[in-house]
């Protein structure tokens, strides 16, 4: 799973629970670690700020709508490649 995907997963999970991302992931670190690579720990605020502006908003909205409606044809979008993570 790419850094982009893990950041999106962390942010969406925390947001759906109405929580602060860093605190939420930190409190559930063991659970996240079962499903996504966490070798470098929780991504920094700067990493989140680099990834989200690069997402195609329309594609992301379409994928989220499809996911929420159970449409399996939609894939989660990817962001443009980062120079370094």
mmCIF file of C-alpha atoms in Angstrom:
data_model
loop_
_atom_site.group_PDB
_atom_site.id
_atom_site.type_symbol
_atom_site.label_atom_id
_atom_site.label_comp_id
_atom_site.label_asym_id
_atom_site.label_seq_id
_atom_site.Cartn_x
_atom_site.Cartn_y
_atom_site.Cartn_z
ATOM 1 C CA UNK A 1 0.000 0.000 0.000
ATOM 2 C CA UNK A 2 1.448 3.363 -0.984
ATOM 3 C CA UNK A 3 2.000 6.290 1.378
ATOM 4 C CA UNK A 4 -0.798 8.080 -0.473
ATOM 5 C CA UNK A 5 -3.234 5.231 0.194
ATOM 6 C CA UNK A 6 -2.325 4.946 3.867
ATOM 7 C CA UNK A 7 -2.752 8.695 4.376
ATOM 8 C CA UNK A 8 -6.165 8.608 2.701
ATOM 9 C CA UNK A 9 -7.231 5.582 4.745
ATOM 10 C CA UNK A 10 -6.117 7.180 8.016
ATOM 11 C CA UNK A 11 -7.798 10.493 7.237
ATOM 12 C CA UNK A 12 -11.071 8.944 6.077
ATOM 13 C CA UNK A 13 -11.296 6.583 9.019
ATOM 14 C CA UNK A 14 -10.689 9.365 11.543
ATOM 15 C CA UNK A 15 -13.013 11.783 9.749
ATOM 16 C CA UNK A 16 -15.864 9.266 9.597
ATOM 17 C CA UNK A 17 -15.491 8.870 13.361
ATOM 18 C CA UNK A 18 -15.402 12.649 13.888
ATOM 19 C CA UNK A 19 -11.896 12.529 15.330
ATOM 20 C CA UNK A 20 -8.557 14.280 14.962
ATOM 21 C CA UNK A 21 -6.483 12.156 12.578
ATOM 22 C CA UNK A 22 -3.226 12.045 14.543
ATOM 23 C CA UNK A 23 -4.893 11.286 17.883
ATOM 24 C CA UNK A 24 -7.221 8.731 16.309
ATOM 25 C CA UNK A 25 -4.449 6.815 14.547
ATOM 26 C CA UNK A 26 -2.170 7.023 17.576
ATOM 27 C CA UNK A 27 -4.891 5.585 19.838
ATOM 28 C CA UNK A 28 -5.561 2.757 17.366
ATOM 29 C CA UNK A 29 -2.011 2.217 16.146
ATOM 30 C CA UNK A 30 -2.114 -1.556 16.753
ATOM 31 C CA UNK A 31 -5.278 -1.901 14.664
ATOM 32 C CA UNK A 32 -3.908 0.143 11.771
ATOM 33 C CA UNK A 33 -0.653 -1.811 11.902
ATOM 34 C CA UNK A 34 -2.543 -5.050 11.185
ATOM 35 C CA UNK A 35 -3.737 -3.731 7.827
ATOM 36 C CA UNK A 36 -1.247 -1.171 6.571
ATOM 37 C CA UNK A 37 2.537 -0.748 6.771
ATOM 38 C CA UNK A 38 3.436 1.412 9.763
ATOM 39 C CA UNK A 39 7.224 0.952 9.816
ATOM 40 C CA UNK A 40 7.798 4.698 9.942
ATOM 41 C CA UNK A 41 4.993 5.386 12.376
ATOM 42 C CA UNK A 42 2.177 7.846 11.847
ATOM 43 C CA UNK A 43 2.685 10.126 8.875
ATOM 44 C CA UNK A 44 3.454 13.738 9.678
ATOM 45 C CA UNK A 45 1.073 16.638 9.198
ATOM 46 C CA UNK A 46 3.331 17.765 6.340
ATOM 47 C CA UNK A 47 2.855 14.439 4.548
ATOM 48 C CA UNK A 48 -0.928 14.830 4.743
ATOM 49 C CA UNK A 49 -0.621 18.408 3.453
ATOM 50 C CA UNK A 50 1.461 17.258 0.467
ATOM 51 C CA UNK A 51 -0.871 14.437 -0.549
ATOM 52 C CA UNK A 52 -4.389 15.859 -0.298
ATOM 53 C CA UNK A 53 -3.886 18.860 -2.620
ATOM 54 C CA UNK A 54 -2.625 16.460 -5.300
ATOM 55 C CA UNK A 55 -5.830 14.394 -5.343
ATOM 56 C CA UNK A 56 -8.170 14.811 -8.279
ATOM 57 C CA UNK A 57 -11.206 16.090 -6.347
ATOM 58 C CA UNK A 58 -13.769 14.998 -8.928
ATOM 59 C CA UNK A 59 -12.327 11.508 -9.168
ATOM 60 C CA UNK A 60 -12.128 11.248 -5.386
ATOM 61 C CA UNK A 61 -15.748 12.390 -4.941
ATOM 62 C CA UNK A 62 -16.924 9.928 -7.595
ATOM 63 C CA UNK A 63 -15.024 7.062 -5.944
ATOM 64 C CA UNK A 64 -16.349 7.949 -2.485
ATOM 65 C CA UNK A 65 -19.906 8.202 -3.796
ATOM 66 C CA UNK A 66 -19.556 4.849 -5.526
ATOM 67 C CA UNK A 67 -18.099 3.282 -2.381
ATOM 68 C CA UNK A 68 -20.852 4.722 -0.164
ATOM 69 C CA UNK A 69 -23.509 3.436 -2.571
ATOM 70 C CA UNK A 70 -21.888 0.006 -2.844
ATOM 71 C CA UNK A 71 -20.868 0.393 -6.489
ATOM 72 C CA UNK A 72 -17.911 -1.975 -6.924
ATOM 73 C CA UNK A 73 -16.897 -0.429 -10.277
ATOM 74 C CA UNK A 74 -15.321 2.588 -8.580
ATOM 75 C CA UNK A 75 -11.732 2.386 -7.430
ATOM 76 C CA UNK A 76 -10.234 4.758 -4.925
ATOM 77 C CA UNK A 77 -8.261 7.452 -6.724
ATOM 78 C CA UNK A 78 -4.561 7.888 -6.512
ATOM 79 C CA UNK A 79 -2.728 11.137 -6.168
ATOM 80 C CA UNK A 80 -0.051 12.315 -8.520
ATOM 81 C CA UNK A 81 3.306 10.732 -7.643
ATOM 82 C CA UNK A 82 5.304 12.539 -4.995
ATOM 83 C CA UNK A 83 8.957 13.366 -5.517
ATOM 84 C CA UNK A 84 9.702 11.937 -2.072
ATOM 85 C CA UNK A 85 7.486 10.739 0.731
#
